[in-house]
XYZ file of C-alpha atoms in Angstrom:
749
model
C -63.610 -238.443 102.984
C -65.411 -241.257 101.341
C -68.679 -239.064 101.190
C -66.630 -236.080 99.806
C -65.216 -238.314 97.023
C -68.447 -239.973 96.382
C -69.993 -236.490 95.840
C -67.299 -235.438 93.684
C -67.832 -238.469 91.247
C -71.379 -237.985 91.366
C -70.972 -234.458 90.174
C -68.473 -235.324 87.620
C -70.701 -237.870 85.855
C -73.962 -235.872 86.413
C -73.656 -233.588 83.374
C -72.732 -236.624 81.301
C -76.226 -238.189 82.337
C -78.035 -235.177 81.402
C -76.443 -234.616 78.012
C -77.361 -238.654 77.355
C -80.744 -238.061 78.492
C -81.137 -234.679 76.390
C -79.993 -236.553 73.244
C -82.374 -239.181 73.617
C -85.246 -236.814 73.521
C -83.670 -235.131 70.564
C -83.480 -238.126 68.567
C -86.784 -239.284 69.496
C -88.402 -235.897 68.365
C -86.086 -236.039 65.162
C -87.588 -239.536 64.338
C -90.945 -238.313 64.933
C -90.562 -235.151 62.900
C -89.167 -237.416 59.966
C -92.139 -239.745 60.069
C -94.672 -236.815 59.990
C -92.791 -235.320 57.109
C -92.833 -238.493 54.931
C -96.490 -239.142 55.771
C -97.400 -235.641 54.358
C -95.035 -236.102 51.549
C -96.911 -239.361 50.638
C -100.178 -237.798 51.064
C -99.122 -234.825 48.520
C -97.937 -237.668 46.043
C -100.993 -239.533 46.228
C -102.900 -236.339 45.773
C -100.934 -235.446 42.778
C -101.278 -238.635 41.099
C -105.116 -238.779 41.641
C -105.639 -235.676 40.317
C -103.538 -236.420 37.083
C -105.256 -239.791 36.677
C -108.651 -238.217 36.830
C -107.931 -235.284 34.514
C -106.168 -237.781 31.972
C -109.006 -240.206 32.145
C -111.600 -237.407 31.264
C -109.543 -236.196 28.450
C -108.829 -239.662 27.111
C -112.573 -240.101 27.043
C -113.170 -236.984 24.901
C -110.328 -237.886 22.618
C -111.527 -241.423 21.916
C -115.107 -239.959 21.482
C -113.878 -237.656 18.536
C -111.933 -240.392 16.928
C -115.047 -242.697 17.069
C -117.223 -239.744 15.714
C -114.731 -238.784 13.014
C -114.958 -242.419 11.645
C -118.495 -243.174 12.116
C -120.407 -239.819 12.086
C -122.048 -239.176 8.762
C -122.992 -235.728 9.468
C -119.316 -234.830 10.059
C -118.003 -236.635 7.211
C -120.579 -235.084 4.802
C -119.406 -231.624 6.202
C -115.632 -232.232 5.486
C -116.513 -233.726 1.929
C -118.660 -230.929 0.978
C -117.193 -228.418 -1.501
C -118.353 -225.185 -0.048
C -120.364 -223.784 3.071
C -123.423 -223.009 1.160
C -125.109 -226.235 1.940
C -127.443 -225.367 5.106
C -128.771 -228.833 5.531
C -125.246 -230.172 5.855
C -124.375 -227.382 8.315
C -127.302 -227.683 10.274
C -126.613 -231.610 10.872
C -123.007 -230.951 11.947
C -124.022 -228.353 14.321
C -126.617 -230.747 15.924
C -123.893 -233.401 16.154
C -121.519 -230.864 18.027
C -124.340 -229.804 20.377
C -124.974 -233.565 21.110
C -121.319 -234.242 22.029
C -121.146 -230.856 24.135
C -124.493 -232.038 25.926
C -123.078 -235.497 26.484
C -119.631 -234.422 27.637
C -119.919 -231.531 30.124
C -116.184 -230.933 30.216
C -116.333 -229.716 26.702
C -116.791 -226.086 26.441
C -116.941 -225.671 22.782
C -116.244 -227.469 19.313
C -115.567 -226.209 15.922
C -114.721 -227.722 12.580
C -112.334 -226.533 9.918
C -112.432 -227.576 6.323
C -109.362 -227.241 4.311
C -111.044 -227.229 0.882
C -112.527 -223.863 1.375
C -111.201 -222.734 4.763
C -114.820 -222.679 6.306
C -115.126 -222.914 10.030
C -118.249 -224.310 11.618
C -118.807 -224.144 15.607
C -121.741 -224.887 17.900
C -122.444 -221.355 18.072
C -121.091 -219.551 14.774
C -119.658 -220.089 11.542
C -117.195 -218.051 9.394
C -114.080 -218.420 7.325
C -110.487 -218.901 8.699
C -109.447 -215.404 7.770
C -112.137 -213.685 9.925
C -112.544 -216.351 12.568
C -111.374 -215.251 15.980
C -109.200 -218.271 16.429
C -107.506 -217.979 13.239
C -103.831 -217.954 14.456
C -104.384 -221.264 16.571
C -105.841 -222.939 13.231
C -103.041 -221.720 11.072
C -100.451 -223.110 13.325
C -101.894 -226.537 13.894
C -103.060 -226.901 10.498
C -99.472 -227.715 9.302
C -98.901 -230.493 11.941
C -101.286 -233.458 11.394
C -100.329 -235.256 14.915
C -103.380 -235.306 17.191
C -102.393 -233.622 20.447
C -103.663 -231.579 23.484
C -102.303 -228.206 23.714
C -101.283 -226.214 26.705
C -103.417 -223.493 28.262
C -104.456 -220.644 25.998
C -107.326 -218.064 25.583
C -110.164 -218.791 23.286
C -112.398 -216.090 21.930
C -115.437 -217.093 20.147
C -117.271 -213.853 20.447
C -115.248 -210.647 20.941
C -118.236 -209.113 22.796
C -117.774 -211.954 25.434
C -114.002 -211.923 25.749
C -111.720 -214.820 25.936
C -111.823 -217.857 28.115
C -108.883 -220.084 29.394
C -109.320 -223.590 27.679
C -107.071 -226.393 26.564
C -107.562 -227.700 23.162
C -107.712 -231.086 21.387
C -106.672 -231.000 17.630
C -107.823 -234.061 15.594
C -107.478 -234.287 11.682
C -110.348 -235.577 9.527
C -110.825 -238.173 8.250
C -109.011 -240.544 10.929
C -105.458 -241.482 9.867
C -105.497 -239.430 6.555
C -106.084 -235.919 8.122
C -106.213 -234.323 4.883
C -109.851 -232.875 4.642
C -109.932 -230.827 7.790
C -109.566 -230.511 11.423
C -111.598 -230.991 14.659
C -110.894 -228.497 17.501
C -112.261 -229.371 20.941
C -111.965 -226.769 23.580
C -112.166 -227.772 27.479
C -112.465 -225.196 29.828
C -109.837 -224.773 32.566
C -112.362 -224.116 35.177
C -114.005 -227.435 34.277
C -110.907 -229.476 34.899
C -110.371 -227.517 38.056
C -114.025 -228.544 39.309
C -112.957 -232.142 38.767
C -110.076 -231.914 41.690
C -111.926 -229.615 44.019
C -113.500 -232.024 46.230
C -110.106 -233.783 46.562
C -108.541 -231.550 49.023
C -109.147 -228.923 51.767
C -108.302 -225.656 50.132
C -107.482 -224.157 53.359
C -104.722 -226.620 54.173
C -103.334 -227.885 50.809
C -103.346 -226.912 47.166
C -103.404 -228.549 43.710
C -102.072 -226.954 40.668
C -101.614 -228.027 37.022
C -99.222 -226.529 34.414
C -98.973 -227.360 30.769
C -95.404 -228.202 29.274
C -94.395 -224.594 28.976
C -95.031 -224.089 32.660
C -98.215 -221.880 32.190
C -100.941 -222.400 35.130
C -103.782 -224.276 33.733
C -105.862 -224.430 37.034
C -105.200 -224.377 40.653
C -103.465 -221.834 42.898
C -100.225 -220.565 41.934
C -98.554 -221.199 45.310
C -95.190 -219.968 46.172
C -93.631 -223.212 47.446
C -90.446 -222.607 49.791
C -87.632 -225.368 49.881
C -88.748 -226.268 53.362
C -92.470 -227.020 52.609
C -93.584 -230.308 51.260
C -94.330 -230.636 47.804
C -94.815 -233.274 44.877
C -95.214 -233.187 41.180
C -95.981 -235.596 38.421
C -95.780 -235.361 34.731
C -98.648 -236.896 32.535
C -97.392 -239.105 29.789
C -100.580 -238.507 27.934
C -100.820 -234.512 28.010
C -97.281 -233.413 29.168
C -98.876 -231.444 32.011
C -97.362 -231.127 35.368
C -99.453 -231.694 38.394
C -98.168 -230.567 41.939
C -99.692 -230.322 45.424
C -98.604 -229.397 48.805
C -99.299 -227.731 51.991
C -100.125 -224.073 52.181
C -99.157 -223.087 55.751
C -97.329 -226.169 56.947
C -99.845 -226.976 59.756
C -98.822 -229.850 61.939
C -95.388 -230.406 60.083
C -94.352 -226.837 60.985
C -95.358 -227.278 64.446
C -93.342 -230.549 64.600
C -90.361 -228.846 62.894
C -90.591 -226.022 65.840
C -90.560 -228.608 68.290
C -87.561 -230.212 66.853
C -85.798 -226.863 66.645
C -86.827 -226.121 70.326
C -85.253 -229.592 71.366
C -82.128 -228.888 69.425
C -81.545 -225.679 71.251
C -82.144 -227.163 74.379
C -79.760 -229.934 73.561
C -76.892 -227.421 72.641
C -77.636 -225.547 75.981
C -77.262 -228.948 77.964
C -73.990 -229.715 76.066
C -72.551 -226.153 77.006
C -73.676 -226.538 80.528
C -72.101 -229.984 80.577
C -68.933 -228.761 79.217
C -68.597 -225.824 81.711
C -69.309 -228.065 84.653
C -66.917 -230.595 83.633
C -64.201 -227.965 83.567
C -65.212 -226.950 87.105
C -65.035 -230.487 88.395
C -61.685 -231.150 86.643
C -60.052 -228.175 88.452
C -61.560 -229.312 91.725
C -60.507 -232.976 91.484
C -57.046 -232.010 90.014
C -55.492 -232.723 93.648
C -56.362 -236.482 93.612
C -54.660 -236.879 90.250
C -51.613 -235.106 91.481
C -51.426 -237.746 94.442
C -51.992 -240.396 92.004
C -49.013 -239.322 90.141
C -46.970 -239.055 93.208
C -47.445 -242.837 93.706
C -45.496 -243.474 90.628
C -42.523 -241.498 91.640
C -40.229 -244.559 92.198
C -41.101 -246.040 88.866
C -38.339 -245.779 86.291
C -39.405 -245.802 82.569
C -36.709 -247.132 79.924
C -36.862 -244.008 77.898
C -34.490 -240.850 77.533
C -34.593 -238.617 80.484
C -36.363 -240.832 82.925
C -33.816 -240.414 85.372
C -34.629 -236.840 85.787
C -38.058 -237.870 87.360
C -37.086 -238.249 90.823
C -35.394 -234.769 91.344
C -37.526 -232.892 89.096
C -39.788 -230.279 90.732
C -42.145 -230.775 87.578
C -44.833 -233.320 88.398
C -45.655 -233.912 84.864
C -42.083 -234.875 83.949
C -42.868 -238.559 84.198
C -45.877 -237.940 81.920
C -43.782 -236.263 79.465
C -41.245 -238.900 79.601
C -43.878 -241.672 78.951
C -45.205 -239.580 76.007
C -41.835 -239.276 74.652
C -41.492 -243.113 74.655
C -44.989 -243.460 73.053
C -44.005 -240.956 70.292
C -40.757 -243.066 69.713
C -42.734 -246.298 68.993
C -45.347 -244.601 67.050
C -42.579 -243.034 64.792
C -41.173 -246.624 64.291
C -44.647 -248.016 63.715
C -45.266 -245.256 60.995
C -41.945 -245.784 59.170
C -42.738 -249.571 59.188
C -46.287 -249.251 57.790
C -46.128 -245.938 55.829
C -45.818 -247.530 52.442
C -48.863 -249.784 52.881
C -50.897 -246.599 54.258
C -49.927 -244.631 51.082
C -50.945 -247.620 48.980
C -54.399 -247.685 50.910
C -54.842 -243.874 50.293
C -54.439 -244.323 46.576
C -56.771 -247.102 46.375
C -59.506 -245.109 48.232
C -58.835 -242.147 45.963
C -59.419 -244.246 42.785
C -62.665 -245.855 44.296
C -64.000 -242.417 45.108
C -63.276 -241.202 41.473
C -65.036 -244.184 39.930
C -67.916 -243.656 42.187
C -68.347 -240.044 41.175
C -68.007 -240.743 37.510
C -70.368 -243.713 37.606
C -73.063 -241.800 39.614
C -72.835 -244.382 42.597
C -72.500 -242.103 45.366
C -74.970 -239.593 47.257
C -71.991 -237.508 48.555
C -72.743 -233.907 49.279
C -70.394 -230.966 48.510
C -69.322 -230.694 52.157
C -68.537 -234.361 52.618
C -66.486 -234.211 49.255
C -64.360 -231.237 50.731
C -63.772 -233.469 53.926
C -62.736 -236.282 51.848
C -60.560 -233.998 49.654
C -58.818 -232.554 52.568
C -57.992 -236.162 53.913
C -56.924 -237.753 50.447
C -54.908 -234.481 49.531
C -57.355 -233.620 46.742
C -58.353 -230.473 44.943
C -61.103 -228.527 46.739
C -64.336 -228.758 44.721
C -65.770 -225.370 43.273
C -69.016 -224.471 41.934
C -69.032 -226.099 38.812
C -67.631 -229.378 36.846
C -66.885 -230.983 33.783
C -65.598 -234.344 32.916
C -62.686 -234.705 30.327
C -61.618 -238.200 28.626
C -58.071 -238.000 27.165
C -57.873 -240.854 24.865
C -54.532 -242.256 23.349
C -54.939 -242.065 19.613
C -54.249 -245.368 17.651
C -53.996 -247.307 20.860
C -53.201 -250.642 18.899
C -50.098 -249.122 17.406
C -49.307 -247.785 20.883
C -49.133 -251.309 22.253
C -47.412 -252.827 19.383
C -44.597 -250.069 19.597
C -43.840 -250.031 23.170
C -43.437 -252.606 25.802
C -45.862 -253.109 28.864
C -43.153 -251.201 31.226
C -42.567 -248.365 28.637
C -46.596 -247.985 28.234
C -46.934 -247.695 32.089
C -43.918 -245.150 32.249
C -45.486 -243.072 29.216
C -48.974 -243.060 30.981
C -47.540 -241.879 34.095
C -45.571 -239.184 32.196
C -48.654 -238.065 30.641
C -50.859 -237.825 33.838
C -48.142 -235.857 35.334
C -47.814 -233.355 32.326
C -51.399 -232.943 32.649
C -51.407 -231.959 36.243
C -48.343 -229.513 35.779
C -49.903 -227.633 32.915
C -53.014 -227.570 34.788
C -51.043 -226.048 37.620
C -49.480 -223.374 35.406
C -52.864 -222.370 34.158
C -54.388 -221.987 37.608
C -56.687 -224.853 36.970
C -57.911 -227.296 39.529
C -58.526 -230.917 38.256
C -58.422 -234.389 39.185
C -57.299 -237.143 36.864
C -57.496 -241.024 36.936
C -56.827 -243.750 34.272
C -60.434 -245.376 33.862
C -59.247 -247.677 31.062
C -55.843 -248.696 29.470
C -56.335 -246.112 26.625
C -58.383 -243.407 28.670
C -57.639 -240.721 31.161
C -60.457 -239.218 32.865
C -60.266 -235.648 34.452
C -62.614 -233.880 36.628
C -62.294 -230.205 35.403
C -63.232 -227.848 38.224
C -64.770 -224.556 37.403
C -65.680 -221.568 39.527
C -67.381 -218.087 39.182
C -64.361 -216.416 39.259
C -63.155 -218.023 35.946
C -66.630 -217.700 34.218
C -65.530 -214.763 31.664
C -62.522 -216.776 30.649
C -63.921 -220.038 30.643
C -64.425 -220.368 26.929
C -60.627 -219.834 26.511
C -59.188 -221.710 29.516
C -60.301 -225.196 28.391
C -59.171 -224.747 24.919
C -55.823 -223.313 25.855
C -55.085 -226.095 28.294
C -56.125 -228.846 25.702
C -53.860 -227.159 23.110
C -50.818 -227.055 25.323
C -51.417 -230.534 26.691
C -51.723 -231.956 23.168
C -48.871 -229.999 21.920
C -46.488 -231.051 24.536
C -47.645 -234.817 24.127
C -47.085 -234.769 20.253
C -43.599 -233.265 20.756
C -42.102 -235.098 23.539
C -43.970 -238.224 23.766
C -44.182 -238.899 20.012
C -48.015 -240.028 20.065
C -51.209 -237.851 19.992
C -54.148 -237.776 22.300
C -57.766 -236.689 21.802
C -59.695 -234.894 24.448
C -63.533 -235.464 24.773
C -65.118 -232.533 26.858
C -68.460 -233.354 28.545
C -71.117 -230.955 29.394
C -70.960 -228.582 32.359
C -72.772 -229.756 35.601
C -73.343 -228.046 38.839
C -74.175 -231.097 41.034
C -71.847 -233.849 42.107
C -74.420 -236.401 41.282
C -74.509 -235.136 37.454
C -70.905 -235.944 36.958
C -71.867 -239.190 35.699
C -73.842 -237.478 32.933
C -70.934 -235.170 31.927
C -68.603 -238.350 31.789
C -71.310 -240.061 29.524
C -71.460 -237.083 27.147
C -67.529 -236.738 26.866
C -67.430 -240.408 25.818
C -70.238 -239.922 23.486
C -68.100 -236.839 21.801
C -65.033 -239.260 21.198
C -67.362 -241.418 19.302
C -66.937 -238.976 16.433
C -63.395 -239.005 16.604
C -62.876 -240.890 13.403
C -64.892 -238.207 11.345
C -63.648 -234.986 13.222
C -60.007 -236.257 13.410
C -57.699 -237.097 15.996
C -55.260 -234.819 18.044
C -58.045 -232.268 18.959
C -60.618 -231.294 21.388
C -64.139 -232.442 20.903
C -66.619 -230.696 22.832
C -70.076 -232.353 23.637
C -71.809 -229.184 22.868
C -70.518 -228.956 19.375
C -72.143 -232.652 18.531
C -75.502 -232.540 17.117
C -77.265 -235.994 16.449
C -77.290 -237.230 12.896
C -80.838 -238.369 11.501
C -81.359 -241.606 9.914
C -82.269 -240.022 6.659
C -78.388 -238.964 6.435
C -77.487 -242.718 6.908
C -80.034 -243.793 4.245
C -78.333 -241.316 1.867
C -74.949 -242.774 2.565
C -76.344 -246.257 1.782
C -77.660 -244.773 -1.440
C -74.185 -243.501 -2.235
C -72.655 -246.964 -1.781
C -75.125 -248.559 -4.055
C -74.213 -246.136 -6.714
C -70.517 -246.742 -6.207
C -70.927 -250.617 -6.415
C -73.269 -250.122 -9.455
C -70.619 -247.978 -11.240
C -67.911 -250.517 -10.246
C -69.715 -253.479 -11.565
C -70.450 -251.759 -14.950
C -66.689 -251.049 -15.219
C -67.451 -247.362 -14.935
C -64.104 -245.699 -14.569
C -65.998 -243.015 -12.794
C -66.424 -245.244 -9.798
C -63.212 -243.895 -8.404
C -64.534 -240.256 -8.515
C -67.699 -241.340 -6.860
C -65.835 -243.155 -4.082
C -63.694 -240.139 -3.534
C -66.886 -237.733 -3.572
C -68.352 -240.111 -1.007
C -65.490 -240.090 1.424
C -65.522 -236.253 1.079
C -69.108 -236.310 2.045
C -68.279 -238.549 4.965
C -65.762 -236.191 6.345
C -68.292 -233.372 6.281
C -70.916 -235.379 8.105
C -71.327 -235.890 11.748
C -71.511 -239.880 12.148
C -70.265 -241.634 15.166
C -67.373 -244.269 14.910
C -69.888 -247.121 14.880
C -72.008 -245.720 12.124
C -68.836 -245.018 10.075
C -67.614 -248.737 10.608
C -71.123 -250.167 9.672
C -71.141 -248.101 6.495
C -67.627 -249.621 5.847
C -68.733 -253.031 6.380
C -71.922 -252.375 4.218
C -69.509 -251.396 1.500
C -67.430 -254.596 1.705
C -70.618 -256.813 1.792
C -72.056 -255.262 -1.463
C -68.491 -255.713 -3.067
C -68.425 -259.150 -2.031
C -71.828 -259.794 -3.228
C -71.051 -258.295 -6.704
C -67.830 -260.508 -7.017
C -69.795 -263.776 -5.865
C -71.721 -263.581 -9.085
C -68.724 -263.512 -11.165
C -65.484 -265.595 -11.639
C -65.078 -267.898 -8.723
C -61.334 -267.467 -8.589
C -61.581 -263.645 -8.220
C -64.329 -264.188 -5.304
C -61.996 -266.690 -3.817
C -59.229 -264.141 -3.711
C -61.554 -261.735 -2.239
C -63.038 -263.960 0.575
C -60.032 -265.591 1.481
C -57.242 -263.001 1.308
C -58.549 -259.465 0.638
C -61.580 -259.437 2.920
C -59.805 -260.746 5.962
C -57.213 -258.180 5.691
C -59.647 -255.386 5.346
C -61.773 -256.785 8.289
C -58.749 -256.677 10.505
C -57.939 -253.149 9.124
C -61.435 -252.021 10.166
C -60.923 -253.419 13.706
C -57.885 -251.225 14.182
C -58.529 -248.380 11.988
C -58.242 -244.949 13.621
C -59.050 -242.557 10.797
C -61.362 -241.906 7.945
C -58.153 -241.206 5.536
C -56.799 -244.757 6.462
C -60.131 -246.410 5.703
C -60.242 -244.645 2.285
C -56.769 -245.519 1.032
C -56.630 -249.070 2.188
C -60.047 -249.967 0.860
C -59.612 -248.234 -2.403
C -56.227 -250.246 -2.942
C -58.018 -253.436 -2.650
C -61.015 -252.299 -5.059
C -58.509 -250.845 -7.599
C -56.453 -254.076 -7.581
C -59.603 -255.934 -8.378
C -60.945 -253.621 -10.957
C -59.047 -254.968 -13.987
C -59.762 -258.723 -13.290
C -63.373 -257.746 -12.964
C -63.400 -255.910 -16.028
C -61.656 -258.413 -18.427
C -64.506 -260.912 -17.063
C -67.259 -258.345 -17.709
C -65.917 -257.377 -21.186
C -66.141 -261.180 -22.314
C -69.802 -261.443 -21.440
C -72.483 -260.811 -24.258
C -74.325 -257.507 -24.063
C -71.941 -255.963 -21.733
C -71.614 -252.960 -23.839
C -75.258 -252.707 -24.398
C -75.876 -252.543 -20.757
C -73.402 -249.825 -20.283
C -75.015 -247.912 -22.885
C -78.523 -248.330 -21.264
C -77.063 -247.193 -17.954
C -75.624 -244.198 -19.515
C -78.753 -243.384 -21.198
C -80.636 -243.571 -17.953
C -78.293 -241.200 -16.135
C -78.590 -238.676 -19.029
C -82.476 -239.133 -19.806
C -83.631 -239.553 -16.125
C -85.950 -236.625 -16.294
C -88.058 -238.179 -19.012
C -91.277 -239.507 -17.478
C -91.783 -241.938 -20.387
C -88.415 -243.743 -19.834
C -89.067 -247.269 -19.465
C -88.325 -250.860 -20.505
C -90.872 -250.601 -23.267
C -89.157 -247.309 -24.664
C -85.623 -249.124 -24.335
C -87.065 -252.050 -26.203
C -88.249 -249.873 -29.189
C -84.792 -248.150 -29.129
C -82.708 -251.237 -29.201
C -85.069 -253.606 -31.007
C -85.165 -255.997 -28.082
C -88.060 -257.668 -25.914
C -88.581 -255.415 -22.621
C -88.596 -258.587 -20.527
C -85.237 -259.675 -22.190
C -83.627 -256.341 -21.544
C -84.907 -256.505 -17.974
C -83.339 -259.975 -17.629
C -80.041 -258.739 -18.990
C -80.091 -255.612 -16.855
C -80.396 -257.585 -13.687
C -77.774 -260.349 -14.867
C -75.111 -257.552 -15.558
C -75.769 -254.988 -12.957
C -77.225 -257.291 -10.006
C -80.163 -254.542 -9.797
C -83.689 -254.096 -11.459
C -84.093 -251.432 -14.006
C -86.711 -249.736 -11.905
C -84.378 -249.514 -8.930
C -81.503 -248.236 -10.817
C -83.741 -245.488 -12.196
C -85.034 -244.736 -8.979
C -81.567 -244.450 -7.337
C -80.589 -241.766 -10.109
C -83.618 -239.787 -9.748
C -83.228 -239.667 -5.908
C -79.759 -238.690 -6.027
C -80.789 -235.841 -8.282
C -83.591 -234.913 -6.151
C -81.484 -234.732 -3.021
C -79.079 -232.434 -4.946
C -81.892 -230.211 -5.853
C -83.327 -230.052 -2.604
C -80.015 -229.082 -0.891
C -78.778 -226.612 -3.751
C -81.854 -224.754 -5.091
C -84.933 -223.234 -3.605
C -87.410 -225.155 -6.034
C -90.436 -226.384 -5.000
C -91.270 -230.263 -4.573
C -93.479 -230.188 -7.545
C -90.669 -228.600 -9.727
C -88.118 -230.918 -8.425
C -90.544 -233.716 -9.279
C -90.797 -232.562 -12.769
C -87.136 -232.162 -13.054
C -86.342 -235.679 -12.086
C -89.056 -237.493 -14.126
C -92.092 -237.532 -12.292
C -95.552 -235.870 -13.222
C -96.795 -235.090 -9.773
C -95.112 -234.289 -6.452
C -96.904 -236.967 -4.659
C -95.379 -239.583 -6.612
C -91.996 -238.131 -5.623
C -92.800 -237.795 -2.138
C -93.894 -241.426 -1.718
C -90.901 -242.933 -3.491
C -88.426 -240.369 -1.612
C -90.018 -241.282 1.735
C -89.477 -245.127 1.254
C -85.849 -244.536 0.100
C -84.656 -241.740 2.351
C -87.245 -242.307 5.148
C -88.564 -238.864 5.293
C -90.586 -236.680 3.055
C -88.512 -234.168 0.790
C -89.756 -230.970 2.568
C -88.837 -232.582 5.831
C -85.444 -233.674 4.647
C -84.595 -230.084 3.453
C -85.611 -228.632 6.748
C -83.524 -231.086 8.786
C -80.404 -230.429 6.434
C -80.853 -226.850 6.582
C -81.324 -226.639 10.441
C -78.203 -229.082 10.724
C -76.156 -226.627 8.420
C -77.329 -223.531 10.496
C -76.591 -225.001 13.917
């Protein structure tokens, strides 16, 4: 009996022992496989990085050499300064210099020079004019841009009979920094670059490939890399090219992977065998368990139905009674701790939500699905989008309602969002991330792709309409970009927050998509600074047209695309200039401004929620001070004279001879005295005021006409376009032509 029981126990535990041993081998080979994979990956990374450094170093040497030669080479400088291509001596000297460079730097395949004055092209092997040169399209494309750069791969054909060759080209302007006489084009053969890296790897086992910024292969093999193979890639900060390397056949790594798969199958088979054996042993050993149960036949449990045990033919009645007793205890325990359990689930849900939108989790889609089932959350789909529902005018909301009412309204708002989404068959998950912002993960699937463009606006319109009608406040929805990976939810959240930064310009109680927001340029901000200076200047000169200019400026702000921060910075700049002008006048007026009016306006800016509100309140203060400033200005000597001079400048700004000397002759005063009077009354120099008027008219002509820069220069008082360009770039931050292109591109989307 003892031997029989010993054998039964031994056979019962033997499958468990085998399973443990199998899994030990499984874990060992898994670790070994992972280590091999990491070593292969590190080797690939080192190979890619080394190849990139070798190529970049070689190209930088060529680039530095070209810069030095363009500065120091007399033969190259003489070629670019020549008026025509007929001077054979200059051409021969230039060709000799090009051949010296090619001989000294073997990577260089060919070099040619382009002179802008007559369109003459000179290379180490031929000469022609741009119109007939085989590389004409490339010259015309890069002649517009003066920025030195390495191009991507392209076909260069110097002689049609020989055919094209794959090269990468360096474009440098001459002379250095000015780039206005011509350009130097250096062509480096892709085969030469390939030879630099040939000795770094074994071509039968691994590969190196380099692609330009557009994805075109420069050199190396166009290997088809599977997801399971090891592959590494680096992007050069110097050229923008991408260098990749990997294993061709997998080699040793594939062998290890196959062993891993083999042991995995063996492990599964052993688990199945152990499971079958456990069933068999359990059935065979059932009788001893029954005997054990019989020994408890005289035991009485303090539970319902325990008295039936003794006479019951069912040998599991005792176990059933005991189980009922345990369930009763479990129910009591659950009732006691249910409230705390629900609270823990709520905290766990909020914590997971914040991890997702802040990008602090590496959770996979499968893990999220498991977590969603536990926390009773919507099951994720293929695509995601973050929405931020922000309470409009939150300061007024807090002043109007008590803390308990605020919490109740927020609770209602969140429930309304969920109910409307349910009616629209939309999956979403919402959590409050700040006192004024409700963040929503908006799930999108392939089946809703066709109506996706309508579903989100319709959902937003219903939610905003219900809130405005029933809760008596409004909300603005910021929509982030669409993402396909869980890890990119933080990116969508940031883009939704960025969209809400334009609420003060685009208006409240609406849906603002991140896709519809285009970044504004500094030139546009500079233009608004000029408008502010013009308004303040007109205000100080007691010109009643300041109100018209003020209203026109705010209308321009409504049509612009500036963030809330930029709008408030412009308002602060306006208030600063008003205070600066008032500080030069009566002390009582300035004291009233600095101690009473300015603090009120500053507080209004801190709580301002709309552009219209800012326009009205600032205008009220400026209008109330206008009469006081006017009385002070009228009492000052020469005030009427300065107003007449300003009016003359605004009418005769197109006269290139307009100057202090001309004004002195007209008004019979010393020019220096007029300059002093003008500065004292306007707070601005005569030349600065004249430039401001001319730049305002130049911007208008650039945006409303097709006139050339030269024509616009003549119409605003400059003889040459270069004079207008220099002043325009200093004031607006960009050249006239570039400013026009940027504004047209922004208008056309």
